PDB file of C-alpha atoms in Angstrom:
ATOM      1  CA  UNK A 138      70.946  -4.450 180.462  1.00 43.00           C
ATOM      2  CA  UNK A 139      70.830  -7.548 182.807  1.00 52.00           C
ATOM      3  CA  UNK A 140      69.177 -11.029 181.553  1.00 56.00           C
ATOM      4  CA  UNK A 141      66.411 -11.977 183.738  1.00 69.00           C
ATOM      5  CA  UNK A 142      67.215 -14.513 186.272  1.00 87.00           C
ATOM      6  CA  UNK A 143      64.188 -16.814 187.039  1.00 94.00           C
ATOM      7  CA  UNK A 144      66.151 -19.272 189.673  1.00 94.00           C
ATOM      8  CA  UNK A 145      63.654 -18.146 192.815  1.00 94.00           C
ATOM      9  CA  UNK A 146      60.614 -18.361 190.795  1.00 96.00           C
ATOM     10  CA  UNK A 147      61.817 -21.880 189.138  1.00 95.00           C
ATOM     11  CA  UNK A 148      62.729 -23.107 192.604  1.00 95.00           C
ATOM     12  CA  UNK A 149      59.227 -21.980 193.790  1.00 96.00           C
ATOM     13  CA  UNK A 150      57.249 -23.653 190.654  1.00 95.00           C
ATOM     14  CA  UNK A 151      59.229 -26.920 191.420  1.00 96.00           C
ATOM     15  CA  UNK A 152      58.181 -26.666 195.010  1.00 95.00           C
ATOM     16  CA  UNK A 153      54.440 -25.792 193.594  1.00 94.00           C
ATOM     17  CA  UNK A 154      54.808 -29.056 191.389  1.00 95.00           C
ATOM     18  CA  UNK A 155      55.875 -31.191 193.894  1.00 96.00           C
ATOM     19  CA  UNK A 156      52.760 -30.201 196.810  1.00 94.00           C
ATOM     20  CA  UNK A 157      50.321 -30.363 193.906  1.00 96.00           C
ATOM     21  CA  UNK A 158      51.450 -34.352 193.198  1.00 96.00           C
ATOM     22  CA  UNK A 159      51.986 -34.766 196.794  1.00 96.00           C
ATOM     23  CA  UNK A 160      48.197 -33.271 197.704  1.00 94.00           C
ATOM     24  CA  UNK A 161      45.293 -35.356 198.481  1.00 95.00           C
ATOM     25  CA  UNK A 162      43.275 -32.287 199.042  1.00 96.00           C
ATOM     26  CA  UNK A 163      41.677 -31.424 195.706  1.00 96.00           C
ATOM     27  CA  UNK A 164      41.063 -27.738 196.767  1.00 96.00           C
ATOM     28  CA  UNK A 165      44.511 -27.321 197.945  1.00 95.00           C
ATOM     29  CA  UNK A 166      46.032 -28.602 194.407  1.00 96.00           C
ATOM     30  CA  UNK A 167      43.830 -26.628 192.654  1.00 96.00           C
ATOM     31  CA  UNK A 168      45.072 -23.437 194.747  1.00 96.00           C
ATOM     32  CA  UNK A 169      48.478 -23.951 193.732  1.00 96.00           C
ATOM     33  CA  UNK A 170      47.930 -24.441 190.184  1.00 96.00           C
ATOM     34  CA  UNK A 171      46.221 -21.000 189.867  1.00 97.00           C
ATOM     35  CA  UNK A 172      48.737 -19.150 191.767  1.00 97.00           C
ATOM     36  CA  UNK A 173      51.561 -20.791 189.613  1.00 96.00           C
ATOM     37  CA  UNK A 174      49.747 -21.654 186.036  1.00 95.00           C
ATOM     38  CA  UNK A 175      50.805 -18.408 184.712  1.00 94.00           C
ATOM     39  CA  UNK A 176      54.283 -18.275 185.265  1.00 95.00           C
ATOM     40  CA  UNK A 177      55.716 -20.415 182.160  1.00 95.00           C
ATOM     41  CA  UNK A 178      54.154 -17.640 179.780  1.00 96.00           C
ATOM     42  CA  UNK A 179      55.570 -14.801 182.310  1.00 96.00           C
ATOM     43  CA  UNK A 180      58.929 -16.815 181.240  1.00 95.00           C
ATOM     44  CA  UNK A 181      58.305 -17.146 177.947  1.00 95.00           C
ATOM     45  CA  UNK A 182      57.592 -13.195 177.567  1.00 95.00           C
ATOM     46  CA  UNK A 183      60.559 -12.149 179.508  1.00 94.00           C
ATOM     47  CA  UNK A 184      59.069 -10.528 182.359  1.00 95.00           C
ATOM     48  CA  UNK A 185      61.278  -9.801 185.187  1.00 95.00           C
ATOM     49  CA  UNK A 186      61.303 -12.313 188.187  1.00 96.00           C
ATOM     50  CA  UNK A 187      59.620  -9.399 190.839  1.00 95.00           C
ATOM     51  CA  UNK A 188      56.632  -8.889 188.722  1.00 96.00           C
ATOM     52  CA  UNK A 189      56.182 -12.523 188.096  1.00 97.00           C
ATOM     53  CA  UNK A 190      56.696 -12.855 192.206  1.00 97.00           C
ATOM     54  CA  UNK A 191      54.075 -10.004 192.703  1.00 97.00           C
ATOM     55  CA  UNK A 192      51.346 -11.122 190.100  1.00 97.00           C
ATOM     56  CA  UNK A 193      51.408 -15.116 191.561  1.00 97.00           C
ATOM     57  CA  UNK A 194      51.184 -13.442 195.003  1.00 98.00           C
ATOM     58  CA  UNK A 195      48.615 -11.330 194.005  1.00 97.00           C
ATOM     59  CA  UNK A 196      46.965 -14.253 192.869  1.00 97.00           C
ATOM     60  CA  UNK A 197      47.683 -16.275 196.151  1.00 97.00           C
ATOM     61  CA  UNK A 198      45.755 -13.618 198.326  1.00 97.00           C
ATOM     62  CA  UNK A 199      42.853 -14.060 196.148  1.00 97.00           C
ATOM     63  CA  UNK A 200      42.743 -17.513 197.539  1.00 97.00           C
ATOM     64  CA  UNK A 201      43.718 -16.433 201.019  1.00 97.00           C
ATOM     65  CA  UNK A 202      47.020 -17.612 201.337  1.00 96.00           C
ATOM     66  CA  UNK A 203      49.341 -15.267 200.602  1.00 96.00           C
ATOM     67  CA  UNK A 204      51.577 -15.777 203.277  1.00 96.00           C
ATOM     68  CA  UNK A 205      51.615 -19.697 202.643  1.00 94.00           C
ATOM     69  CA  UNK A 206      53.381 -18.745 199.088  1.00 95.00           C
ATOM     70  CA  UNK A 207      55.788 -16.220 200.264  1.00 95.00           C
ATOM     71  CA  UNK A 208      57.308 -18.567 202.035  1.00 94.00           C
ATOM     72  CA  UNK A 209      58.282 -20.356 198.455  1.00 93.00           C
ATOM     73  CA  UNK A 210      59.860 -16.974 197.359  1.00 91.00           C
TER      74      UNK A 210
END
């Protein structure tokens, strides 16, 4: 069986990180904290990378912005 490789959904949460310190727009940060908040535990538990991709885009078009965040993937 192959190990889970996280490297596109690290690269994304550092991105995530980085426009959430960067933000002056309190909506905006909080935006990108939901979409992302989930994926240490998704980690943790071993999910694989596309389902951890899916659910925080899932989450994204909640918020209306799914397209913003596929750009990060």
């Amino acid at each position: 069986m192959k190990a889970n490789n996280y490297d596109r959904v690290l690269k994304a949460m550092s991105l995530c990180l980085i426009e959430i310190r960067a933000s002056e727009n309190l909506k905006k940060a909080q935006i990108y904290a939901d979409v992302f908040h989930n994926v240490p535990g998704c980690i943790q538990s071993g999910r694989p990378e596309e389902e951890i991709i899916e659910r925080a885009l899932d989450i994204a078009e909640r918020h209306k912005a799914r397209q913003i965040f596929e750009k990060y993937f």
